[in-house]
Every structure is written in C-alpha cells, then in structure tokens.
PDB file of C-alpha atoms in Angstrom:
ATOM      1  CA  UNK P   1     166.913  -9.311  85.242  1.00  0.00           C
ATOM      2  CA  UNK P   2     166.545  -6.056  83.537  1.00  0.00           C
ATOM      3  CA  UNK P   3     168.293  -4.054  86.508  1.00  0.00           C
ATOM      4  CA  UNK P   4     171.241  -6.609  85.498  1.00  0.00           C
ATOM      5  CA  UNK P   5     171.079  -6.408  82.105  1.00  0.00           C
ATOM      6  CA  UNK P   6     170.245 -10.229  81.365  1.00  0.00           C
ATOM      7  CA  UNK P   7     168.280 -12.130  79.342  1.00  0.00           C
ATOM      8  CA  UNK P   8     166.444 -15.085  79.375  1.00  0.00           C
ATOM      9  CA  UNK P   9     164.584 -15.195  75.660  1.00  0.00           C
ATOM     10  CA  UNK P  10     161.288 -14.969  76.966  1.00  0.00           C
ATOM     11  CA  UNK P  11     158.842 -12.221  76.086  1.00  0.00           C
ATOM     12  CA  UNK P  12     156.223 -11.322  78.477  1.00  0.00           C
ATOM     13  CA  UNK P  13     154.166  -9.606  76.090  1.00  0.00           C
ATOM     14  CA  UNK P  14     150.894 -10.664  74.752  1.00  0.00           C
ATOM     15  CA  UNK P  15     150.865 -11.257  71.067  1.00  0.00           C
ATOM     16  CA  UNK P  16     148.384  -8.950  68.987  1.00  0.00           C
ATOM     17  CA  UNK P  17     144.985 -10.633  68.754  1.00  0.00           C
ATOM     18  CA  UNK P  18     145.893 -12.782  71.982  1.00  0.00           C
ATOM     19  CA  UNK P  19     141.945 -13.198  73.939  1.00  0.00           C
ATOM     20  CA  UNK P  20     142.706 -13.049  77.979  1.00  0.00           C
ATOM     21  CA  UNK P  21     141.609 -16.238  80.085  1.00  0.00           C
ATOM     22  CA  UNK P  22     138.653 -14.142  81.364  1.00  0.00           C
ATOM     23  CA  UNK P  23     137.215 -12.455  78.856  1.00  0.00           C
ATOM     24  CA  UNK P  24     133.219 -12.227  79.617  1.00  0.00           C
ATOM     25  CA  UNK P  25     134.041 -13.662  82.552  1.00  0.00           C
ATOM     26  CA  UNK P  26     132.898 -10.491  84.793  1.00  0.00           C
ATOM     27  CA  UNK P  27     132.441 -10.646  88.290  1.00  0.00           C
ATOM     28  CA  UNK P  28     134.263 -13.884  88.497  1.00  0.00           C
ATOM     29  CA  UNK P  29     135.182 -14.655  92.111  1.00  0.00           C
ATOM     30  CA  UNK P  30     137.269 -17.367  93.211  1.00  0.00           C
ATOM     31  CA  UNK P  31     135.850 -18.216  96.578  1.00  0.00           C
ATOM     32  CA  UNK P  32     135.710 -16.008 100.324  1.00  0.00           C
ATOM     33  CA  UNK P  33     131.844 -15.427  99.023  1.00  0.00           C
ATOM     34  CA  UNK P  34     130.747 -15.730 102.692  1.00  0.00           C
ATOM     35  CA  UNK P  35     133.218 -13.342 104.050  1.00  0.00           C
ATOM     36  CA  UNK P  36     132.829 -10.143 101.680  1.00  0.00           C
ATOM     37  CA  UNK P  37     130.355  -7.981 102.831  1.00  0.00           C
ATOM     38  CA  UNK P  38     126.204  -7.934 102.147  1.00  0.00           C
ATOM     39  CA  UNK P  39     124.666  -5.075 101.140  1.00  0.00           C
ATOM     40  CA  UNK P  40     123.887  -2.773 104.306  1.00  0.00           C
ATOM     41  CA  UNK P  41     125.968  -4.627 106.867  1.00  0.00           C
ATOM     42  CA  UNK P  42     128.711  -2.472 108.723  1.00  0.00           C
ATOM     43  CA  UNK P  43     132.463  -3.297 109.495  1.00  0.00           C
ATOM     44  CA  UNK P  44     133.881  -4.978 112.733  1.00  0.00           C
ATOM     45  CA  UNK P  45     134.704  -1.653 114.452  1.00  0.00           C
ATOM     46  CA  UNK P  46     132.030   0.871 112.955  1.00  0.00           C
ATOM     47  CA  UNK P  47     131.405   3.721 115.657  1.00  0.00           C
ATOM     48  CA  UNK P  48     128.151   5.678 115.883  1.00  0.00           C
ATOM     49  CA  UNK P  49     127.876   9.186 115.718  1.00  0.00           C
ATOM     50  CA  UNK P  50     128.697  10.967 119.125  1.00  0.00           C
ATOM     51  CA  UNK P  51     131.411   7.902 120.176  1.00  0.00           C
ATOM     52  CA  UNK P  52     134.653   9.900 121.910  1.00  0.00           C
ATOM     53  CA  UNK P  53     138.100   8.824 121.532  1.00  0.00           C
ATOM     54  CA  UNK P  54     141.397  10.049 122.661  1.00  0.00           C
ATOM     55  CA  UNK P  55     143.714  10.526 119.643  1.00  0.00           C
ATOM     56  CA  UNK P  56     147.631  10.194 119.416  1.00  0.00           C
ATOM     57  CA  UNK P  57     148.452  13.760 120.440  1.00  0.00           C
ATOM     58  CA  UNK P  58     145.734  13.513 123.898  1.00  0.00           C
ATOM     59  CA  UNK P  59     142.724  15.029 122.177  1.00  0.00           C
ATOM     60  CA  UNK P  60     139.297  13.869 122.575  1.00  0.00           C
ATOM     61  CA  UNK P  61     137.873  13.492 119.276  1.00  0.00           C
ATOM     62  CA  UNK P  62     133.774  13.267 118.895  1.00  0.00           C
ATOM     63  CA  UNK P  63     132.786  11.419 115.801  1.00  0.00           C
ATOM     64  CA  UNK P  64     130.307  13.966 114.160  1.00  0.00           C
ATOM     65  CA  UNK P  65     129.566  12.427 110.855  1.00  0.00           C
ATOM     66  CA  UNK P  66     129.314   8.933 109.470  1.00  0.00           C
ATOM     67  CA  UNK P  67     130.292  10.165 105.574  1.00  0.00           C
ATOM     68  CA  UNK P  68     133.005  11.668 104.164  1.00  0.00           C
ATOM     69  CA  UNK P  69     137.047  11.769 104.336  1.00  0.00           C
ATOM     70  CA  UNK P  70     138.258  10.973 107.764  1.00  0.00           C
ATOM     71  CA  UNK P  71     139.085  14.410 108.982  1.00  0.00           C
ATOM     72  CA  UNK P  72     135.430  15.498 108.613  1.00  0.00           C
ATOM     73  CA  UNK P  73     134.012  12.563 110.999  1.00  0.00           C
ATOM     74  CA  UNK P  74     135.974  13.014 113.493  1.00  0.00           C
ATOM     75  CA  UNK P  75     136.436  16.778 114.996  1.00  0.00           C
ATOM     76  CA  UNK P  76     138.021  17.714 118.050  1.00  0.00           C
ATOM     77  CA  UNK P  77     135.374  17.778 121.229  1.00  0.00           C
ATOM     78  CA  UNK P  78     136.783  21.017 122.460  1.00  0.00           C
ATOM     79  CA  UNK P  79     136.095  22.607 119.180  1.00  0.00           C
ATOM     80  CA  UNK P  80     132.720  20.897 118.694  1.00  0.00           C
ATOM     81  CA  UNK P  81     131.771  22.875 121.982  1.00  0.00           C
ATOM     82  CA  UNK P  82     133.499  25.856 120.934  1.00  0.00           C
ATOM     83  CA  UNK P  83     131.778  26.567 118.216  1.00  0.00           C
ATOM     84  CA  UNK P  84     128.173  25.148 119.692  1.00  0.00           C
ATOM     85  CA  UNK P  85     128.494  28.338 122.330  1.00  0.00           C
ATOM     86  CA  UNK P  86     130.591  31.044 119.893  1.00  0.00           C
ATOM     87  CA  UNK P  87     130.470  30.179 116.523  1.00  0.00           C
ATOM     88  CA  UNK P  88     133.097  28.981 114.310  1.00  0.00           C
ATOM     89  CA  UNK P  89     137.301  29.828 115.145  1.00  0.00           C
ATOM     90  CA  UNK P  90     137.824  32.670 112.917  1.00  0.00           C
ATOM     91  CA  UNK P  91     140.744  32.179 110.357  1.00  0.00           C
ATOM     92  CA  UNK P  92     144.192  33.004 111.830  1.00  0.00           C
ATOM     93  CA  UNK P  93     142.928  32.249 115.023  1.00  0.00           C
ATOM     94  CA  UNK P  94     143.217  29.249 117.651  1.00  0.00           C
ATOM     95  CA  UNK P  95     142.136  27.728 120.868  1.00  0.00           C
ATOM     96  CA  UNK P  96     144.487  26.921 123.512  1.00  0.00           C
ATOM     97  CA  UNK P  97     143.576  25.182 127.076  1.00  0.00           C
ATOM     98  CA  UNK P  98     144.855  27.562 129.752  1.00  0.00           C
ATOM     99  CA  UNK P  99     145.873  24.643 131.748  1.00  0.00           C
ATOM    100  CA  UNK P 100     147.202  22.930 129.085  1.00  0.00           C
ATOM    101  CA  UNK P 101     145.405  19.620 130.331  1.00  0.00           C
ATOM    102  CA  UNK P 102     143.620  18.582 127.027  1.00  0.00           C
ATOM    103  CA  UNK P 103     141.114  16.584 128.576  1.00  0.00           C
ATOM    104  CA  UNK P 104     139.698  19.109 130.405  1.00  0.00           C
ATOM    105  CA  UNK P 105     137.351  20.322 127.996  1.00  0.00           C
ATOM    106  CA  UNK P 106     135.136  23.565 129.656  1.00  0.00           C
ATOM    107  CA  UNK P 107     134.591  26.586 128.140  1.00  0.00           C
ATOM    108  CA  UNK P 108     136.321  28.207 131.125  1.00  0.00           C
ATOM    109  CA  UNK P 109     139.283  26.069 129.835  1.00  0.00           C
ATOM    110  CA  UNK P 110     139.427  27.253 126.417  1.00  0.00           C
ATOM    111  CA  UNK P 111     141.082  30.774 125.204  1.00  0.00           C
ATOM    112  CA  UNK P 112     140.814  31.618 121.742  1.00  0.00           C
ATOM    113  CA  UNK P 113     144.074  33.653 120.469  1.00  0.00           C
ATOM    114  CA  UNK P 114     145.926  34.856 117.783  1.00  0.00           C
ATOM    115  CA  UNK P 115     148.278  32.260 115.742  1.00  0.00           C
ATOM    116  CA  UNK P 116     150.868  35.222 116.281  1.00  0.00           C
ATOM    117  CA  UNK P 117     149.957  35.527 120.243  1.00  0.00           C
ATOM    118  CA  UNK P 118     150.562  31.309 120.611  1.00  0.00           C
ATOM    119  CA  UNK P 119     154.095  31.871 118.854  1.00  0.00           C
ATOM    120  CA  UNK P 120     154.943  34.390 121.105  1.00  0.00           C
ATOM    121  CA  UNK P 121     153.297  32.224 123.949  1.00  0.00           C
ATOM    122  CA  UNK P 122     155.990  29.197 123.143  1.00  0.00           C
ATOM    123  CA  UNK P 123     158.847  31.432 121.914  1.00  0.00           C
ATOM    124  CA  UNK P 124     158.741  32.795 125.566  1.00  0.00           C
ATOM    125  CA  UNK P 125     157.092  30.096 127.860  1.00  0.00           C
ATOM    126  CA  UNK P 126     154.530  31.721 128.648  1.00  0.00           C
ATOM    127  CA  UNK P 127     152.107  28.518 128.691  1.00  0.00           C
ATOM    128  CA  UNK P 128     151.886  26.943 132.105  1.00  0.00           C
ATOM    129  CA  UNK P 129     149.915  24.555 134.025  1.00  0.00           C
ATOM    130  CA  UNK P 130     147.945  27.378 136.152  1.00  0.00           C
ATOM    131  CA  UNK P 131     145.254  28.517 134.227  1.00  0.00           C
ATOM    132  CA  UNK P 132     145.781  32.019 135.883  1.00  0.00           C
ATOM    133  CA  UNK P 133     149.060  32.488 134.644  1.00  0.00           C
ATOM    134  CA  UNK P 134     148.135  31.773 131.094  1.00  0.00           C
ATOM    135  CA  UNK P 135     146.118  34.444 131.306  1.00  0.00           C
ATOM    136  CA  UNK P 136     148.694  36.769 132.386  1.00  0.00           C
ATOM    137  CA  UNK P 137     151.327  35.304 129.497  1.00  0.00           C
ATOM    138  CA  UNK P 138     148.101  35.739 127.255  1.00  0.00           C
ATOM    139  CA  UNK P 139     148.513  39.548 128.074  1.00  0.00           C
ATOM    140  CA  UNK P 140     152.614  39.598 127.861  1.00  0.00           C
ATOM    141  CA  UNK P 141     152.439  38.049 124.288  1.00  0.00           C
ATOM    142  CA  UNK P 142     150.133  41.100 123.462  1.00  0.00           C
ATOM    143  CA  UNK P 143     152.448  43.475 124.580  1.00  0.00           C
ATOM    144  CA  UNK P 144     155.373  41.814 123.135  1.00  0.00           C
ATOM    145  CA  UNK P 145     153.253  42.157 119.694  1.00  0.00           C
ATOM    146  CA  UNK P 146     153.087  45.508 120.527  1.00  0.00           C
ATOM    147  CA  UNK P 147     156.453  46.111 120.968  1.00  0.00           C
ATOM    148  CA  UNK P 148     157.538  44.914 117.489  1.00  0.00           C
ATOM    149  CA  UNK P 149     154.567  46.710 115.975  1.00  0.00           C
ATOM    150  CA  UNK P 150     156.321  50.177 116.908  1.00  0.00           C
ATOM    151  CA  UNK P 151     159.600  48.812 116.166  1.00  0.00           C
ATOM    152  CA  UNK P 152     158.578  47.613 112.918  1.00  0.00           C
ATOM    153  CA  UNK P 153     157.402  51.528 112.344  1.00  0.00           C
ATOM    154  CA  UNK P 154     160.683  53.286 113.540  1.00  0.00           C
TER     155      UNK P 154
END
C-alpha cells in the first residue's frame, strides 16, 4: 500500500498508554516444549573433536575445537600437521601440495612458499601433477622474481 501510495484509514500504531497482550508474561511459550533443547544435550549432527571432513574446495578439514566462530573449529589437516612439525606459516607465506592432490596430506607433500612465488607459479604453469617438477617450477618462479628484482632497479 505505501509503495502505491494508497490508503486504507487504518493506523497501525499503538496509541500512547496502550499495555501489550503480554506484558509480565515472560518466558511465555506456546507449545514445542518437548522439542527445544535441555540443558547439556547436543544437536543432531554435533562432531567431536578430531572428526575429518572433506570441504567444498577438496580439503580435509580436522575439527580442532568445539568453541568459537566456525573458522576456528575447523582448520585444514595439512596445516594442523604443518605446524605440529614446523611451527606456524609465517605471514606472506603459503603451503602448496607439490602434487597438487589435496588429499595427500605428508609432509613430503607440502612446500611452503612465498605468496609472490605461487603467483608466479600460476601466472606461468608451473604447478603440475609430478611432485618433481613442482620443485623445479618452485625454482623458475625464484628466478623469475629475480629477474624483475634487477629490472625493477635499472
């Protein structure tokens, strides 16, 4: 009605002084008592910590944590073990899985690079399926950074 611009006489407002239907009514259900939940009982689909899962993009994600926002539960398994063995991924930093199979999660597996090494990594191709030649487009990226480095300073 108001998008139209019509009018029907009736005013939806509550008068001054007007006492709501449930006032000191509080906590007033009206029924589904047996199917809220009791104090201590956990939902339908509650996973404990340590449960894997494989996650829209093909990672396996470890549930670490029952508390907290979402993205702190669940952490990626590859970087849980990461980190377990190294440390944490240093900032501007990432792993990559030289095979690029994401389920196979072995330390062997994992590379840690630059975030400037994995853009020249997918700006050239450089990421294949042999874990070998990873490695060896691991080592052209640096020299491609190298390359614009002295560039950069001519």
């Amino acid at each position: 009605m108001k998008n139209n611009g019509l009018k029907n006489g009736i005013n939806a407002c509550f008068k001054k002084g007007h006492t709501p239907f449930n006032k000191g009514m509080k906590g007033l259900t009206t029924g589904g008592i047996a199917t809220q939940f009791k104090k201590g009982q956990k939902s339908f689909n509650y996973k404990p910590i340590g449960t894997e899962r494989i996650d829209d993009e093909g990672y396996i994600l470890i549930k670490v944590s029952d508390d907290g926002p979402w993205h702190k539960r669940w952490r990626p398994k590859h970087k849980v073990l990461w980190e377990e063995k190294y440390g944490p991924v240093p900032k501007g930093h990432c792993l990559i899985f030289l095979d690029s199979d994401k389920q196979n999660i072995s330390l062997e597996n994992l590379q840690l690079i630059t975030r400037g090494q994995l853009a020249r990594l997918n700006q050239n191709h450089l990421i294949s399926n042999n874990a070998d030649l990873t490695k060896t487009g691991i080592i052209i990226a640096e020299i491609y950074g190298k390359m614009s480095e002295r560039k950069k300073m001519k």
